Coordinates of C-alpha atoms in Angstrom, one line a residue:
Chain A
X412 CA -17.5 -6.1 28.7
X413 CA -15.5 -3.9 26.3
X414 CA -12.4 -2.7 25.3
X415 CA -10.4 -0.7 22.7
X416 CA -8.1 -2.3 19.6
X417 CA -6.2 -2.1 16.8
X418 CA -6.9 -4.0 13.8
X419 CA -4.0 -5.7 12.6
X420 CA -5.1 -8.1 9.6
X421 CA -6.7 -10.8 8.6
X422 CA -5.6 -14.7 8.5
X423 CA -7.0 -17.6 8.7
X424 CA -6.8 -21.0 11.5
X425 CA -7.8 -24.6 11.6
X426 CA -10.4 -25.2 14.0
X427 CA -11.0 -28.4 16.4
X428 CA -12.8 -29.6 13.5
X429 CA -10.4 -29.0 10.9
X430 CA -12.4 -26.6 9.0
X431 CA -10.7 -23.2 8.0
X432 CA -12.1 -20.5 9.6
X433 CA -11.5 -17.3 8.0
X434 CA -10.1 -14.5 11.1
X435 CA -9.3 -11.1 11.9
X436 CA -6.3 -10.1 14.3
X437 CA -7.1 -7.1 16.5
X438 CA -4.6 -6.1 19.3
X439 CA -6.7 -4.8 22.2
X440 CA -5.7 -3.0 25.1
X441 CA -4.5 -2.4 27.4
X442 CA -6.5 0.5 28.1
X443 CA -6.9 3.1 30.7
X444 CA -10.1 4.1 31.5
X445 CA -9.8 7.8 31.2
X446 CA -12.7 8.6 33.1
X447 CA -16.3 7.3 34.4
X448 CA -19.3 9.6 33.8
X449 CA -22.7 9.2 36.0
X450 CA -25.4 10.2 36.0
X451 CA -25.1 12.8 38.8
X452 CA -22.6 14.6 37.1
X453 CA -22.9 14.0 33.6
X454 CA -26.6 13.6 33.3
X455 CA -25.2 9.6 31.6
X456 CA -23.3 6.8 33.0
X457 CA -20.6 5.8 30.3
X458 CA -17.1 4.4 30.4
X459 CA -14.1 6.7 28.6
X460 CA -10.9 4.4 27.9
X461 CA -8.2 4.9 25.5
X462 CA -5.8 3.4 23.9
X463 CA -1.8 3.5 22.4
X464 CA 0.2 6.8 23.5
X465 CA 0.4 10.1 22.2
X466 CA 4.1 11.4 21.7
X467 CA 5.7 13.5 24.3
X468 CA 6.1 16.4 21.2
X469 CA 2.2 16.4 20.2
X470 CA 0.4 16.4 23.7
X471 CA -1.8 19.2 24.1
X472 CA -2.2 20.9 27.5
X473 CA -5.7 19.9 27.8
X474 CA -5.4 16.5 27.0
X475 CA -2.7 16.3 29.7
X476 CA -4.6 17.6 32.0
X477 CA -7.6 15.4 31.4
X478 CA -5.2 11.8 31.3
X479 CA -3.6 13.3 34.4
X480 CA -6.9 12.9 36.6
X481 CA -6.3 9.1 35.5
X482 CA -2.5 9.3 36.2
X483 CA -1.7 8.7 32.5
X484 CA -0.1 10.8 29.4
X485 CA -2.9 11.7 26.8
X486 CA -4.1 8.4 24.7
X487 CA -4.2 8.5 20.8
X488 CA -8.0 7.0 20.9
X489 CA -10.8 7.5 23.3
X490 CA -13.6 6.3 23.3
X491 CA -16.7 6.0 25.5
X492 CA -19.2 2.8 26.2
X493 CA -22.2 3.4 27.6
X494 CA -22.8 1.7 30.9
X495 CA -22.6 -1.7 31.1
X496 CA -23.1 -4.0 33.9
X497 CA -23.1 -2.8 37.9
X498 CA -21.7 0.9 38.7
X499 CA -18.2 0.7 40.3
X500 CA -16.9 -1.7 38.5
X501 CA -14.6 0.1 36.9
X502 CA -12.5 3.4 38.4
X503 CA -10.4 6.2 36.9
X504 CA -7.0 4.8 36.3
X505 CA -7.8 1.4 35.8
X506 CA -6.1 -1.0 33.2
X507 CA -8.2 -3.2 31.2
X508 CA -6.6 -6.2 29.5
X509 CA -8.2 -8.7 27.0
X510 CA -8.8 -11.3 29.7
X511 CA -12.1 -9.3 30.2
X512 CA -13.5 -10.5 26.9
X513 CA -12.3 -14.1 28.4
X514 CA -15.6 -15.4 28.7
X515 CA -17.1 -13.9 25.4
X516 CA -18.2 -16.2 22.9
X517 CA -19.1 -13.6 20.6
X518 CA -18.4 -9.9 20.4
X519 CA -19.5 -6.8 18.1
X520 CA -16.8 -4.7 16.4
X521 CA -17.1 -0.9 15.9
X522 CA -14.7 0.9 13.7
X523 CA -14.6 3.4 10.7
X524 CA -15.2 1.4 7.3
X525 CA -12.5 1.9 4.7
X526 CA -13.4 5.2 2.1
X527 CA -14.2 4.6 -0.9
X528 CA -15.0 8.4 -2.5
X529 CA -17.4 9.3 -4.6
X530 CA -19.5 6.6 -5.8
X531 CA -21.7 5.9 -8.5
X532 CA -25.4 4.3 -7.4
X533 CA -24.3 0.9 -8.6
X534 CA -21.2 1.0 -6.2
X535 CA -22.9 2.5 -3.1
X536 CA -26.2 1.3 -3.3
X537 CA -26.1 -2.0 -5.2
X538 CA -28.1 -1.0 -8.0
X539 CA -28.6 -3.2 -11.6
X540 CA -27.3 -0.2 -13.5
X541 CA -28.5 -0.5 -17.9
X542 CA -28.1 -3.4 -20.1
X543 CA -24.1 -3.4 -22.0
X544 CA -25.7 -3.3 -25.3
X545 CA -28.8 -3.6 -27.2
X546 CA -28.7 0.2 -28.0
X547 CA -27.7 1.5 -24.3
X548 CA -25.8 4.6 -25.2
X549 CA -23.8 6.7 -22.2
X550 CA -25.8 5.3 -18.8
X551 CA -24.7 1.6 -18.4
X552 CA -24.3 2.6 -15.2
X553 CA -26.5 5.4 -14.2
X554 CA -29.3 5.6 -11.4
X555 CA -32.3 5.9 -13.9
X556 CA -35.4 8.2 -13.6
X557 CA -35.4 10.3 -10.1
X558 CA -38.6 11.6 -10.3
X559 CA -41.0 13.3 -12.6
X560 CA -43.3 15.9 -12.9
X561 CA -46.5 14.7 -10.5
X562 CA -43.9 12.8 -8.5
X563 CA -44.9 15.3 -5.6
X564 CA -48.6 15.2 -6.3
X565 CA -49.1 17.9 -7.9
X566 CA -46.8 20.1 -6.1
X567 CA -44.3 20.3 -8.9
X568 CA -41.4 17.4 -9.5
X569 CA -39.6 17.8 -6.3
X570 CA -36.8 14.6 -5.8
X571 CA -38.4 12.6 -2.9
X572 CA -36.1 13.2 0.1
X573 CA -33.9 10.5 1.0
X574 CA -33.6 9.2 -2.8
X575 CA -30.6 7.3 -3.0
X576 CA -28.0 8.6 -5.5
X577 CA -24.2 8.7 -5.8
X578 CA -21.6 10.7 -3.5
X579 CA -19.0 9.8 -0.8
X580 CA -19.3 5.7 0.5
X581 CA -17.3 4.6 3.5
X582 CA -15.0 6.5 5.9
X583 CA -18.3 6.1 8.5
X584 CA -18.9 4.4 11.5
X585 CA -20.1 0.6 11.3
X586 CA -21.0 -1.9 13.8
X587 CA -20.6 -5.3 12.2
X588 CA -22.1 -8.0 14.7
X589 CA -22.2 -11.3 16.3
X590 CA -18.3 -12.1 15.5
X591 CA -17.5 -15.3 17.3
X592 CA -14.6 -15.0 19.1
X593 CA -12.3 -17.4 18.3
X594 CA -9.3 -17.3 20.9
X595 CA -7.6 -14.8 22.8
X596 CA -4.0 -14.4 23.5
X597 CA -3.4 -12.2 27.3
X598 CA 0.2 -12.9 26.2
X599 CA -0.2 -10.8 23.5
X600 CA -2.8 -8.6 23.9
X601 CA -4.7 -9.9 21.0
X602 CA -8.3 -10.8 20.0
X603 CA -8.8 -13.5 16.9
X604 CA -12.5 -13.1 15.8
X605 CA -13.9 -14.7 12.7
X606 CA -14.4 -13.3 10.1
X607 CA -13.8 -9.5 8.6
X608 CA -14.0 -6.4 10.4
X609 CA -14.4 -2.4 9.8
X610 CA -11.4 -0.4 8.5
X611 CA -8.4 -0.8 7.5
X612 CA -5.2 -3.1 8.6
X613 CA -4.3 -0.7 11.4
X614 CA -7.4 1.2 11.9
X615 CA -8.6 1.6 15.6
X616 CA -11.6 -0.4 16.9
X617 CA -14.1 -0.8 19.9
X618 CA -14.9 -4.4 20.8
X619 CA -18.1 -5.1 23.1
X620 CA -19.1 -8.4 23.7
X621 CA -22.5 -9.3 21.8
X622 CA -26.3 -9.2 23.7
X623 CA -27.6 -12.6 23.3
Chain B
X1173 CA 5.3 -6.0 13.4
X1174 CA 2.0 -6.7 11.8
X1175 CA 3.1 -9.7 10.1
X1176 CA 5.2 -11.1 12.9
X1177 CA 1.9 -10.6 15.1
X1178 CA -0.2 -12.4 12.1
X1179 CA 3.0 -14.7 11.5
X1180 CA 2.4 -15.7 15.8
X1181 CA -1.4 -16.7 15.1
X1182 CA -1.2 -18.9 12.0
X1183 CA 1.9 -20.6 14.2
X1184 CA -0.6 -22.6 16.4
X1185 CA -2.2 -23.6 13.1
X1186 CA 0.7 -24.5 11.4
X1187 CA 2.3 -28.3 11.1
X1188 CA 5.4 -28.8 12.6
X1189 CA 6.7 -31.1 11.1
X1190 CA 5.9 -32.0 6.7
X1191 CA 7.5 -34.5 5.1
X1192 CA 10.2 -33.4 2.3
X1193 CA 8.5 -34.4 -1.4
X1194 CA 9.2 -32.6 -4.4
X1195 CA 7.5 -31.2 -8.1
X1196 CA 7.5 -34.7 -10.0
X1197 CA 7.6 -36.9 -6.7
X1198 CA 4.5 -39.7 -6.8
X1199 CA 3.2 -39.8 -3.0
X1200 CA 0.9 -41.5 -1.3
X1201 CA -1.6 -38.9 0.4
X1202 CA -3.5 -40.5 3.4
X1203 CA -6.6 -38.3 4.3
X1204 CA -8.7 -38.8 6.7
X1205 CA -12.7 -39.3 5.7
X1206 CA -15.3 -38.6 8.3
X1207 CA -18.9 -41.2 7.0
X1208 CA -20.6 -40.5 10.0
X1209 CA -19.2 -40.8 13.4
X1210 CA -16.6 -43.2 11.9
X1211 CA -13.7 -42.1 10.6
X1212 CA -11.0 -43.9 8.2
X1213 CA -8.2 -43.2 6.2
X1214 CA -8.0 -43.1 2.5
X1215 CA -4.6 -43.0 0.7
X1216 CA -4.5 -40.8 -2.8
X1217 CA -2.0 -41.8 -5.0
X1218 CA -0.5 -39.7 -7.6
X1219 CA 2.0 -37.1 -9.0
X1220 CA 2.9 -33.9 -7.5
X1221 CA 2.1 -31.4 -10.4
X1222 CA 2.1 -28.1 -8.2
X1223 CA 3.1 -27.0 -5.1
X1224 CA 1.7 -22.9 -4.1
X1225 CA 1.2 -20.6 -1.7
X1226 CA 2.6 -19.4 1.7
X1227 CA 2.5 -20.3 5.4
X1228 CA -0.9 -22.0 6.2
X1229 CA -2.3 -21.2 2.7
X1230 CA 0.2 -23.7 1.3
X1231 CA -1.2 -26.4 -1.0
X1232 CA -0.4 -29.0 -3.6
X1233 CA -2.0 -30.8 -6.7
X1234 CA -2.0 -34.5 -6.9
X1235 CA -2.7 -35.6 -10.7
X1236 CA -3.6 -39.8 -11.2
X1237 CA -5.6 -41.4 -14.1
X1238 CA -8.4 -43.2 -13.3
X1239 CA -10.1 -45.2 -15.8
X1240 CA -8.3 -43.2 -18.7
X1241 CA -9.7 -40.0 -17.0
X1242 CA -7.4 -37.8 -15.3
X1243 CA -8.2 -36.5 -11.6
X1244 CA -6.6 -33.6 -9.3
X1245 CA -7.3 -33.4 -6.0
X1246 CA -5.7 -29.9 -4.5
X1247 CA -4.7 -30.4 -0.4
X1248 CA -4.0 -27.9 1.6
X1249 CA -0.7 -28.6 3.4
X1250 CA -1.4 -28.0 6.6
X1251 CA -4.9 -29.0 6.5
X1252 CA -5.5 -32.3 9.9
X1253 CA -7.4 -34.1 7.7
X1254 CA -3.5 -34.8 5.5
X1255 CA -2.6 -37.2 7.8
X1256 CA 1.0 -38.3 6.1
X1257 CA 2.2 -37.9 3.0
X1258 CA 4.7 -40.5 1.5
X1259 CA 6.9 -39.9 -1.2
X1260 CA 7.4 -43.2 -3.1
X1261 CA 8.8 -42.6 -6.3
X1262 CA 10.9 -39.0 -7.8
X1263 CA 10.1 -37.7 -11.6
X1264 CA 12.6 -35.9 -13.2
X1265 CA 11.2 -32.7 -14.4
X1266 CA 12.6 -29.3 -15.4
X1267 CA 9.4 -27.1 -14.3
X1268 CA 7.5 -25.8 -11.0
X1269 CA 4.6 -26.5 -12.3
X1270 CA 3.7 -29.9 -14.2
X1271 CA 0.3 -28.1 -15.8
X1272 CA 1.8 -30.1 -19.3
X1273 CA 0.9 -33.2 -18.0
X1274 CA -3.1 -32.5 -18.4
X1275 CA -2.7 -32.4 -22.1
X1276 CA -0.8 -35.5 -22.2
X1277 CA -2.0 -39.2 -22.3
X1278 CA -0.7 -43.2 -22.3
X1279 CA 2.6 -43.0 -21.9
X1280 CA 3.6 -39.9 -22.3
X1281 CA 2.5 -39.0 -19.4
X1282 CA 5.0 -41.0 -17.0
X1283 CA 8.2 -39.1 -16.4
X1284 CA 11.3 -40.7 -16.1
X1285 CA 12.6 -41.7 -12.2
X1286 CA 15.3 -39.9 -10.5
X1287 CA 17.6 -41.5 -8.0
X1288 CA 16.8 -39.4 -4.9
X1289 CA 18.0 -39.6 -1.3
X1290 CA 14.0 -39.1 0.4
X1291 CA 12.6 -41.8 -1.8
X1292 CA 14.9 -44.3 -2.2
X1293 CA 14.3 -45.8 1.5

């Protein structure tokens, strides 16, 4: 089971216990599912929803066309979930609501993390950096030695590939897992899950519910 | 929108009724201790020495001397295991924040009583 969200922010709630449990608000749905893709005709079976409304002045003829088949006006995100559960259950034109999560206990949450430009190795990659003082002069926090002459055995000091060095962190897509899902408001349209999410306040979301 | 929506969720969470004490007020803080599968409640007594945050993050500091050694114990306001808090006696004070008090001892630490209406009964 899946749907589409907004994140909205993050709170926090007294459980039954009394414990403070830290929480993220994301309003979900209602989506339309846009279209359904098999495997006769698309060569996958997948699930396209979307979410929240494009603006009468910014639809594009295409994107009309495609919502149309669904008998809906173009959606601001779209996104598609591979195939989960029996074929059939779900058709072009159908709404999906939060209440399908209703019997999730815990769900993953896919968004695009927060950017954080370009980064230094200490930063993106979590590395020690060089001691403050004790004769350090201009790399406290540089990356160190990246390879040296017979690094390549013999085949001159080539970089290994994949070394990790600095350059653009974040803006990407992250799955953060296993959220238990705390409560759900079908009022509403909203999803409380504990603890922190992708993106930012505001940033779009897909929320599946988790493999056990 | 986005608050109203975050306001909506922390509403379920929320108290709905706290009883009216003020900066300088001694109260009687009855908590509830789990030992076990027992439960009981134990009743903090002290001053009010600071009273932060918003909404469900609200909290207060209780300040009493123990054995000539001062102790704070920080509750969070809207937290089950504060059963009740009393108010039983009002200090006069002139701050938000009794901090001052920590550097004081004897009897310089007691601030004078103020005749008011939510302690009086």
């Amino acid at each position: 089971m899946m749907i589409l969200g907004k994140k909205i922010g993050m709170t926090q709630v007294y459980d039954n216990d009394g414990r403070i449990v830290p929480v993220t608000v994301i309003q979900a749905g209602p989506c339309t599912v846009m279209q359904v893709k098999t495997t006769e005709t698309d060569g996958y079976e997948a699930v396209q929803m979307g979410i929240d409304n494009v603006k009468k002045s910014r639809q594009i003829k295409s994107q009309i066309g495609h919502a149309s088949k669904a008998n809906d006006v173009p959606k601001k995100f779209v996104r598609e979930f591979r195939f989960e559960g029996s074929p059939g259950e779900y058709k072009q034109g159908d709404k999906v609501t939060v209440e399908v999560l209703a019997e999730a206990k815990h769900v993953d949450v896919v968004g695009t993390s927060k950017g954080k430009g370009y980064a230094g190795v200490m930063k993106r990659h979590g590395f020690g950096g060089f001691p403050g003082s004790h004769g350090t002069e201009r790399k406290h926090r540089a990356g160190g030695s990246i390879g040296s002459h017979a690094s390549d055995r013999g085949h001159g000091g080539n970089v290994k590939k994949g070394k990790r060095m600095s350059g653009h962190m974040g803006n990407v897509r992250v799955t953060s897992k296993n959220h238990a899902l705390v409560s759900i408001d079908a009022e509403k349209n909203l999803l409380i899950v504990k603890g922190s999410v992708p993106g930012p306040a505001g940033g779009y979301v897909m929320v599946k519910e988790s493999k056990v | 929108m986005k608050t109203e929506i975050l306001d909506s969720v922390e509403q379920k969470s929320l108290k709905s009724k706290i009883p009216h004490f003020e900066i300088g007020d001694t109260v009687d803080v009855h908590c509830k201790i789990q030992e076990g599968n027992k439960t009981r409640t134990q009743i903090f007594t002290g001053t009010v020495i600071a009273r932060k945050g918003r909404g469900i993050n609200e909290s207060f500091t209780v300040r009493r001397i123990v054995n000539d050694e001062g102790v704070e114990r920080n509750f969070p306001l809207h937290s089950p295991f504060v059963v009740d808090i009393k108010p039983v006696r009002s200090g006069k004070t002139r701050r938000a924040k009794l901090y001052y008090l920590r550097q004081r001892s004897g009897k310089s630490v007691r601030l004078s009583e103020r005749r008011s209406e939510h302690t009086s009964a």
